[in-house]
Tab-separated table of C-alpha atoms in Angstrom:
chain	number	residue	atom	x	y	z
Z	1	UNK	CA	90.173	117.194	116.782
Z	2	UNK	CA	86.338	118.030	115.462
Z	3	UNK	CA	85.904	121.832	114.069
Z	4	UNK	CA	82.624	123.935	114.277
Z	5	UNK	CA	81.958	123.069	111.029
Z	6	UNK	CA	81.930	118.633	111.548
Z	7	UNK	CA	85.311	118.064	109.801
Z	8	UNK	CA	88.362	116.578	111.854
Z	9	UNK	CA	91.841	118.130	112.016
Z	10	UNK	CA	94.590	115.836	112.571
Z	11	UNK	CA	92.648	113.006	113.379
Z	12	UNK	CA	95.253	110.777	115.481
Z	13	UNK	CA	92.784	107.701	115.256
Z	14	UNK	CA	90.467	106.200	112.557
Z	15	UNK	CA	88.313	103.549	112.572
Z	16	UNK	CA	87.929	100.888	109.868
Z	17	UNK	CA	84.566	99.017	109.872
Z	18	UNK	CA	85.100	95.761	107.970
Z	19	UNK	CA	82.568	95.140	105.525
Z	20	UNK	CA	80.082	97.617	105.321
Z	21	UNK	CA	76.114	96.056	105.259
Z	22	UNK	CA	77.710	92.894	106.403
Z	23	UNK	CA	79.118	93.999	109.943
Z	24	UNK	CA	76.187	91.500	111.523
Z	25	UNK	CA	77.409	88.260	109.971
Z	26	UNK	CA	81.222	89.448	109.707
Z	27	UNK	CA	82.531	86.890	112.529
Z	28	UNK	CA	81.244	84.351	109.891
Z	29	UNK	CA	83.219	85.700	107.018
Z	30	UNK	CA	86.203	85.312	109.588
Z	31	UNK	CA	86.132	82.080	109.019
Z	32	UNK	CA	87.275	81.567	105.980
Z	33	UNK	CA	89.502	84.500	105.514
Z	34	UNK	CA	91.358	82.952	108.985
Z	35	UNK	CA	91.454	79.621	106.762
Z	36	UNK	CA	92.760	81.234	104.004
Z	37	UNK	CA	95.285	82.851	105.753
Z	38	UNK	CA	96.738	79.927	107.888
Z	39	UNK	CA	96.742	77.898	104.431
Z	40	UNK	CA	98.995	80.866	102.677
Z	41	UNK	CA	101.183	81.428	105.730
Z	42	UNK	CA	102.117	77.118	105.557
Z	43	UNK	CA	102.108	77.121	101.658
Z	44	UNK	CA	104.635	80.032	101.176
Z	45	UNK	CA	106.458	79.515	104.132
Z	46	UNK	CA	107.285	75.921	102.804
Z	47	UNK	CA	107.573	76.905	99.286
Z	48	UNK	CA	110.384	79.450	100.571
Z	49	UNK	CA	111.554	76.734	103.382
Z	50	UNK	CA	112.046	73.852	100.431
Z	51	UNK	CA	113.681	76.129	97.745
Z	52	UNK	CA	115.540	77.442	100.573
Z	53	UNK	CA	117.229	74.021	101.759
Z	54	UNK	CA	117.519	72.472	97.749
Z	55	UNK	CA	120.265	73.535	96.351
Z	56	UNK	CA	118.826	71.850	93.041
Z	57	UNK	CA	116.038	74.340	92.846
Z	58	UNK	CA	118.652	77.561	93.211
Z	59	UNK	CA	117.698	77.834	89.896
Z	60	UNK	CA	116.526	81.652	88.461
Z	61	UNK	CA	112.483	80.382	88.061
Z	62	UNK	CA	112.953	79.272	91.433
Z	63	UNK	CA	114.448	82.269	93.237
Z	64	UNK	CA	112.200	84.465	91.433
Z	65	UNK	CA	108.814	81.495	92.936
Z	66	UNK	CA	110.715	82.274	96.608
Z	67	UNK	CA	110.815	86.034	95.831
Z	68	UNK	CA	107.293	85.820	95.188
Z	69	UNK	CA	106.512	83.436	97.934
Z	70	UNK	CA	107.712	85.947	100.213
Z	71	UNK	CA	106.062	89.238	98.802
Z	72	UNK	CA	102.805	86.916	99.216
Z	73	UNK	CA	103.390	86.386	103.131
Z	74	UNK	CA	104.432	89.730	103.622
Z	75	UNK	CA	101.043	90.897	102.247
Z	76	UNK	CA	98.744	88.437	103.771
Z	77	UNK	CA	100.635	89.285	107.259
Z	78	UNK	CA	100.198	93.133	106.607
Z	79	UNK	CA	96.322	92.317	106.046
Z	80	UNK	CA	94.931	89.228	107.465
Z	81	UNK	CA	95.525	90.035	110.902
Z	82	UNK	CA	93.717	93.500	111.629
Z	83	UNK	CA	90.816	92.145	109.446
Z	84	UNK	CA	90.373	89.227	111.446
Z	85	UNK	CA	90.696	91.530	114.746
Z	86	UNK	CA	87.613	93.875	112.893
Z	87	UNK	CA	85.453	90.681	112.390
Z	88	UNK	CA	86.461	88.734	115.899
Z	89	UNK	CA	86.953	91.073	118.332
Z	90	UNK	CA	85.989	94.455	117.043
Z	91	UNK	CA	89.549	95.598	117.406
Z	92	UNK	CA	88.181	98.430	114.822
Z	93	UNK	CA	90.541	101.612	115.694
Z	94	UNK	CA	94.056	102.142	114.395
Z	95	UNK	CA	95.792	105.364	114.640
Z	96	UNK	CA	96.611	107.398	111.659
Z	97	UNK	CA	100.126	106.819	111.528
Z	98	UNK	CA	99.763	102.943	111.639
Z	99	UNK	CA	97.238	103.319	108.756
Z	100	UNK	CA	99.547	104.778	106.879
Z	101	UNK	CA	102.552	102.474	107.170
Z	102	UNK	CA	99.622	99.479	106.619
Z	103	UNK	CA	98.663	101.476	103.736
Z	104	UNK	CA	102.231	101.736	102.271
Z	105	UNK	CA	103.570	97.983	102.892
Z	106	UNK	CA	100.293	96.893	101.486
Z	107	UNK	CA	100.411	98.870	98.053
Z	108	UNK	CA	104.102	98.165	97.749
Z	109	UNK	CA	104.194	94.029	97.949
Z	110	UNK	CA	101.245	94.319	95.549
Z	111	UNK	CA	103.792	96.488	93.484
Z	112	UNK	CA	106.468	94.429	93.849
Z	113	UNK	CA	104.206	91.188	92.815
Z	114	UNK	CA	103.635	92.520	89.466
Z	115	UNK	CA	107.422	93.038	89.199
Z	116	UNK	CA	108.152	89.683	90.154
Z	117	UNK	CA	105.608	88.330	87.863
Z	118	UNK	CA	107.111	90.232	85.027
Z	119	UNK	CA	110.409	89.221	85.932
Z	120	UNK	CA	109.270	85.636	86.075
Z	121	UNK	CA	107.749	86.209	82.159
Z	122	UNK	CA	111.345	86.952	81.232
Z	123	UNK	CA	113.166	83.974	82.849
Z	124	UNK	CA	110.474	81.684	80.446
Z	125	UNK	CA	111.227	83.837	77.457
Z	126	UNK	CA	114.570	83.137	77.875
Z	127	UNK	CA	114.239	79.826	78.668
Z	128	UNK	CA	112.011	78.928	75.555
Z	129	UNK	CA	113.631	81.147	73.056
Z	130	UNK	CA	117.102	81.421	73.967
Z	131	UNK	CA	117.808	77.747	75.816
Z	132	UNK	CA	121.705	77.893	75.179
Z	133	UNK	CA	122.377	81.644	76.579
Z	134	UNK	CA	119.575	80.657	80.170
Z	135	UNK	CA	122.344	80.170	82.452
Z	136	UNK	CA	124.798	83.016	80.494
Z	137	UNK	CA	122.168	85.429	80.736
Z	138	UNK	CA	120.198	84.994	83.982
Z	139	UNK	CA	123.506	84.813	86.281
Z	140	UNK	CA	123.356	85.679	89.833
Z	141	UNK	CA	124.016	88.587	89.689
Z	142	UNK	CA	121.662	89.655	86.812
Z	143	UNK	CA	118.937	87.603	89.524
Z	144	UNK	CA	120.291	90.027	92.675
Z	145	UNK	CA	120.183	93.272	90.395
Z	146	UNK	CA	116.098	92.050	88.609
Z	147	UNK	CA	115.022	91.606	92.364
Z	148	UNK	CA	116.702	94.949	93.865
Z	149	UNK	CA	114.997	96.635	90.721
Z	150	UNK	CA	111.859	95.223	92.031
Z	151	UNK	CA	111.578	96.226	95.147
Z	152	UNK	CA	113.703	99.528	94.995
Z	153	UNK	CA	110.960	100.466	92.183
Z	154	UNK	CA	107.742	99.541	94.112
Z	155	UNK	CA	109.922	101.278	97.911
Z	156	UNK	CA	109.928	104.164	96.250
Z	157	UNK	CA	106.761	104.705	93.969
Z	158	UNK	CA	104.394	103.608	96.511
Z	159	UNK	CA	105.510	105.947	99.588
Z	160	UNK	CA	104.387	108.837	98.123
Z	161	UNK	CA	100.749	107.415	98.340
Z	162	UNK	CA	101.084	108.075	101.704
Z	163	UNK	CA	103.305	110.970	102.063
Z	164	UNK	CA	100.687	112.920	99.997
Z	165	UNK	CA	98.350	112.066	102.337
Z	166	UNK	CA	100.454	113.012	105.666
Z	167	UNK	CA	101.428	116.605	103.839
Z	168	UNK	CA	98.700	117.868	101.901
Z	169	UNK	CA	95.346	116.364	103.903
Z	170	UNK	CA	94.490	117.973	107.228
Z	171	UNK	CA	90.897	118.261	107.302
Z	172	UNK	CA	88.321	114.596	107.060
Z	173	UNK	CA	85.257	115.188	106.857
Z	174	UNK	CA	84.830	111.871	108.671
Z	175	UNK	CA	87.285	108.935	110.517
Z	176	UNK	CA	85.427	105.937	109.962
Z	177	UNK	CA	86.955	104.581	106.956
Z	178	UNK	CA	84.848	101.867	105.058
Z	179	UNK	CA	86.871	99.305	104.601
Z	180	UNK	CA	88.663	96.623	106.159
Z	181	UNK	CA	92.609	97.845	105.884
Z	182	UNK	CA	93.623	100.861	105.418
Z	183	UNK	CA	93.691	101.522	101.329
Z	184	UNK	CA	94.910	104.418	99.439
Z	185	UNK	CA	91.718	105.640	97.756
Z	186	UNK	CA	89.393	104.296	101.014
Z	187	UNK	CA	91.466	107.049	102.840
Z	188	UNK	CA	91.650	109.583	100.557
Z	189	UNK	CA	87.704	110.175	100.194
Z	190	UNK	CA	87.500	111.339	103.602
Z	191	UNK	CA	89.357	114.525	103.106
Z	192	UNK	CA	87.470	117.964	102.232
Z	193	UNK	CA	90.456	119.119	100.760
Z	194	UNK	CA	91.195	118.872	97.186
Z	195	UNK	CA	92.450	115.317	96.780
Z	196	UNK	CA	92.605	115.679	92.827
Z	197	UNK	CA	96.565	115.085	93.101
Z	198	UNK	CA	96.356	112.330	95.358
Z	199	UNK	CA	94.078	110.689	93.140
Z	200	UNK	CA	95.883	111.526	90.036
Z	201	UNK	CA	99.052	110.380	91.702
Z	202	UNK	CA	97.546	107.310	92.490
Z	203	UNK	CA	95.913	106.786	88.966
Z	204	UNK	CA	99.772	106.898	87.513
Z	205	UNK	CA	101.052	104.430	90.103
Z	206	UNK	CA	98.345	102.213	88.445
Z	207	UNK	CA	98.977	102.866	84.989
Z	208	UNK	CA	103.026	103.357	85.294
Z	209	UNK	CA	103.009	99.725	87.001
Z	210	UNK	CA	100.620	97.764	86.335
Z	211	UNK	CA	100.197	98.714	82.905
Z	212	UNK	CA	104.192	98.797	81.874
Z	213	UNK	CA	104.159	94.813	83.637
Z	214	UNK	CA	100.927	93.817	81.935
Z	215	UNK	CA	102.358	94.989	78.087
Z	216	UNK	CA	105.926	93.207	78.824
Z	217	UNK	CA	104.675	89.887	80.343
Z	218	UNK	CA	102.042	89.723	77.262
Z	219	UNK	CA	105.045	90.393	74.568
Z	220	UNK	CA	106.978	87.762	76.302
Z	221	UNK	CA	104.258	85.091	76.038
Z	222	UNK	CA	103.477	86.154	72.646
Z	223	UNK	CA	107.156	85.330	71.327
Z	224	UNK	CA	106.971	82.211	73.798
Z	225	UNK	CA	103.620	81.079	71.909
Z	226	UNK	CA	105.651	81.478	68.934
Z	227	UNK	CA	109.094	79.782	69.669
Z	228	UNK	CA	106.919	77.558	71.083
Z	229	UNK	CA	104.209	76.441	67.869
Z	230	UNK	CA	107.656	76.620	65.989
Z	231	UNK	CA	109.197	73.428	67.419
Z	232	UNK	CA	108.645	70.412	65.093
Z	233	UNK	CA	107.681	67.969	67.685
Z	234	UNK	CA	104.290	67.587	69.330
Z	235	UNK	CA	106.308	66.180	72.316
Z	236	UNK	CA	108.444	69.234	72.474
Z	237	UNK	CA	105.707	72.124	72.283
Z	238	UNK	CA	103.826	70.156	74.994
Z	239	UNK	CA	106.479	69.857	77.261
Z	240	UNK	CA	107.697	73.512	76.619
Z	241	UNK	CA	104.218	74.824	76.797
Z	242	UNK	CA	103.440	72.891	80.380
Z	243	UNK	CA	106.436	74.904	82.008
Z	244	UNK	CA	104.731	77.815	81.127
Z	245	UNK	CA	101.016	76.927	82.693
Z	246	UNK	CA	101.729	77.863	86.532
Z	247	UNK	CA	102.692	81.184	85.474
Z	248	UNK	CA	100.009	81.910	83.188
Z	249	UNK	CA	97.422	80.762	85.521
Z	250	UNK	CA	98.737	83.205	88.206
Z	251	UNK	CA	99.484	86.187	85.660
Z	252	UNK	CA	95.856	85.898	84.654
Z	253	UNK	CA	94.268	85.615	88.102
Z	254	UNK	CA	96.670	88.149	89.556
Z	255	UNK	CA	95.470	90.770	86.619
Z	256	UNK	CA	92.061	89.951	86.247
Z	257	UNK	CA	91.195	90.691	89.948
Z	258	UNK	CA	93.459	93.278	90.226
Z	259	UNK	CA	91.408	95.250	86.723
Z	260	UNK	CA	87.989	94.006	87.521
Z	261	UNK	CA	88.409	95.232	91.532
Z	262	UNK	CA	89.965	98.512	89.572
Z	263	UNK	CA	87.008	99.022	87.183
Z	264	UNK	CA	84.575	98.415	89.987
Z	265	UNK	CA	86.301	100.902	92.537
Z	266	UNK	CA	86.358	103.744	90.249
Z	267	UNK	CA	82.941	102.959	88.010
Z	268	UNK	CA	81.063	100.479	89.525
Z	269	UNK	CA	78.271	103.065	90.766
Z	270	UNK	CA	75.621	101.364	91.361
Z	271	UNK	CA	77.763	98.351	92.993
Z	272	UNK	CA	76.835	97.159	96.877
Z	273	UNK	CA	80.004	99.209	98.534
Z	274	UNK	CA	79.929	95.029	100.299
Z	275	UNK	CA	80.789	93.798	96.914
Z	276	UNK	CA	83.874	96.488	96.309
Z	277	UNK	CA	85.292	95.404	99.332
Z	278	UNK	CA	84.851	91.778	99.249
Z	279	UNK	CA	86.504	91.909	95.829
Z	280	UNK	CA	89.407	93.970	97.593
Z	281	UNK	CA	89.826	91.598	100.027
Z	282	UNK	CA	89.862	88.699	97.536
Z	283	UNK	CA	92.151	90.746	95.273
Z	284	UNK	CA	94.908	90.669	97.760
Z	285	UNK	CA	94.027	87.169	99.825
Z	286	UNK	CA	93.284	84.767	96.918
Z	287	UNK	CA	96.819	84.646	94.679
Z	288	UNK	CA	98.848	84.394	98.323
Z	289	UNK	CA	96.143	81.676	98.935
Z	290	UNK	CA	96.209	80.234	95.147
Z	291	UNK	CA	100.419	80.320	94.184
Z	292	UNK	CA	101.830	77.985	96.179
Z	293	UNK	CA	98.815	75.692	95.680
Z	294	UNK	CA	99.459	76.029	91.922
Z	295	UNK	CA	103.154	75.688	91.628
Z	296	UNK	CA	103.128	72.987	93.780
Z	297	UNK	CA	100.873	71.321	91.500
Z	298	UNK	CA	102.421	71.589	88.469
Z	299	UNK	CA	106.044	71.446	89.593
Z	300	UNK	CA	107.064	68.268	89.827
Z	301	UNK	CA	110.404	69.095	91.464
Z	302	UNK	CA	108.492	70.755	94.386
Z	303	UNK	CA	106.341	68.213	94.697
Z	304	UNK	CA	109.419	65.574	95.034
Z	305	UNK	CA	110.930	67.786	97.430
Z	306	UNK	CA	107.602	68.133	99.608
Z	307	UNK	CA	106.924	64.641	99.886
Z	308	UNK	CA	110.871	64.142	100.713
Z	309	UNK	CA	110.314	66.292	103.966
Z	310	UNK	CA	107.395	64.921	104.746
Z	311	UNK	CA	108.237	61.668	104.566
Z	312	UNK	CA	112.092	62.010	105.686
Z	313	UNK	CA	110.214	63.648	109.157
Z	314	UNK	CA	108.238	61.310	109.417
């Protein structure tokens, strides 16, 4: 509802515009974003499908790689297909209230991906330092309780991102967002109210989160590393090291795009607002893309058990 003075009240409707400066060659950028996400739908649907059906691989690193596996499809699902309606078929409205619950189940698997990463750095640690006690200590139940914390912890964190939004923000100066899904901070620049708690609010999720995860997942790998370098045989460190590569490689890309997108959104000034959101986009497309690619790479049981249904179908 537009005011006398050009702000909205209430809007019920807002319009996300893809990739700003780059709206004219957008269908193109389709492409591989539609690429990417028919390759991360197959590759974590048949990571969950094979861990699922192998009763060998119920196995805590591999209920946490399902976990995972899942929190990636919900998130390219959540994304992928609005974007690809912006860039195709100019599908650019979505009403307020959808934006919202986007906004929530988007923040909240990203949430829950850290957790799941950090929860993964503690099945190695215990793997590597404490062989004899792996089973004792990482029962099923301690695996049904790590996951619940997981997700209860990101649930309930993450929907007051958009709570604060639906109770305190009433008046947009605008409701064209500039962006290609519906995130928290995109959003919350459009009000002409004071948005200093929203951002604040937001600024702890961040920290409280991402920054508790990062510290614990780099104090397990550091007494991994060391465990590790103790082990008299060359044989031994290698082959305890190698178990540990998958989920280094995806800590590190997982973090690095999620700090450099961070340091761009929020200082990145003189930054093309293009190259903000094609980082954003990357951020949350790639490591969906990227983890079943990499685990299936450098786990040799999946890759028995993918050639075994490949070849037993055919």
């Amino acid at each position: 509802m537009p005011l006398t003075n050009g702000t909205c009240f209430k809007p019920s409707v807002f319009t996300l515009i893809g990739i700003p400066g780059l709206e004219s060659v957008q269908h193109w950028i389709g492409i591989p974003f539609f690429i990417s996400f028919v390759l991360a739908t197959a590759g974590n649907g048949l990571l969950i499908t094979i861990i699922h059906r192998e009763r060998s691989l119920h196995e805590p690193m591999y209920v946490f790689l399902a976990v995972l596996a899942a929190v990636d499809l919900g998130l390219t699902i959540c994304i992928t297909p609005k974007m690809l309606a912006i860039f195709w078929l100019r599908s650019k409205k979505i009403h307020f209230e959808s934006c919202l619950i986007q906004m929530y189940f988007t923040h909240t698997f990203q949430c829950m991906e850290s957790g799941i990463l950090l929860a993964m750095a503690f099945d190695r640690y215990v793997a590597i330092c404490d062989p004899l006690r792996h089973s004792a200590i990482l029962t099923k139940k301690v695996l049904i309780t790590i996951i619940t914390l997981v997700t209860t912890r990101a649930s309930i964190i993450i929907i007051m991102c958009p709570l604060l939004i639906k109770l305190r923000l009433t008046h947009f100066r605008t409701t064209v967002i500039s962006h290609s899904y519906c995130e928290h901070m995109a959003v919350v620049k459009l009000a002409t109210e004071d948005v200093r708690i929203n951002k604040a609010y937001g600024l702890f999720v961040a920290f409280s989160v991402l920054g508790f995860d990062v510290i614990f997942i780099f104090l397990s790998y550091t007494f991994i590393f060391q465990a590790v370098f103790k082990l008299p045989q060359k044989e031994a460190r290698f082959k305890a090291f190698n178990t540990c590569t998958a989920h280094i490689f995806v800590f590190l890309q997982f973090y690095i795009l999620t700090f450099f997108t961070s340091f761009i959104h929020r200082f990145g000034f003189n930054v093309a607002p293009y190259v903000h959101i094609l980082l954003s986009n990357l951020y949350l497309l790639v490591p969906p893309l990227l983890n079943p690619i990499v685990y299936g790479v450098k786990t040799k049981q999946i890759q028995e058990r993918v050639i075994k249904l490949f070849t037993s179908k055919g």
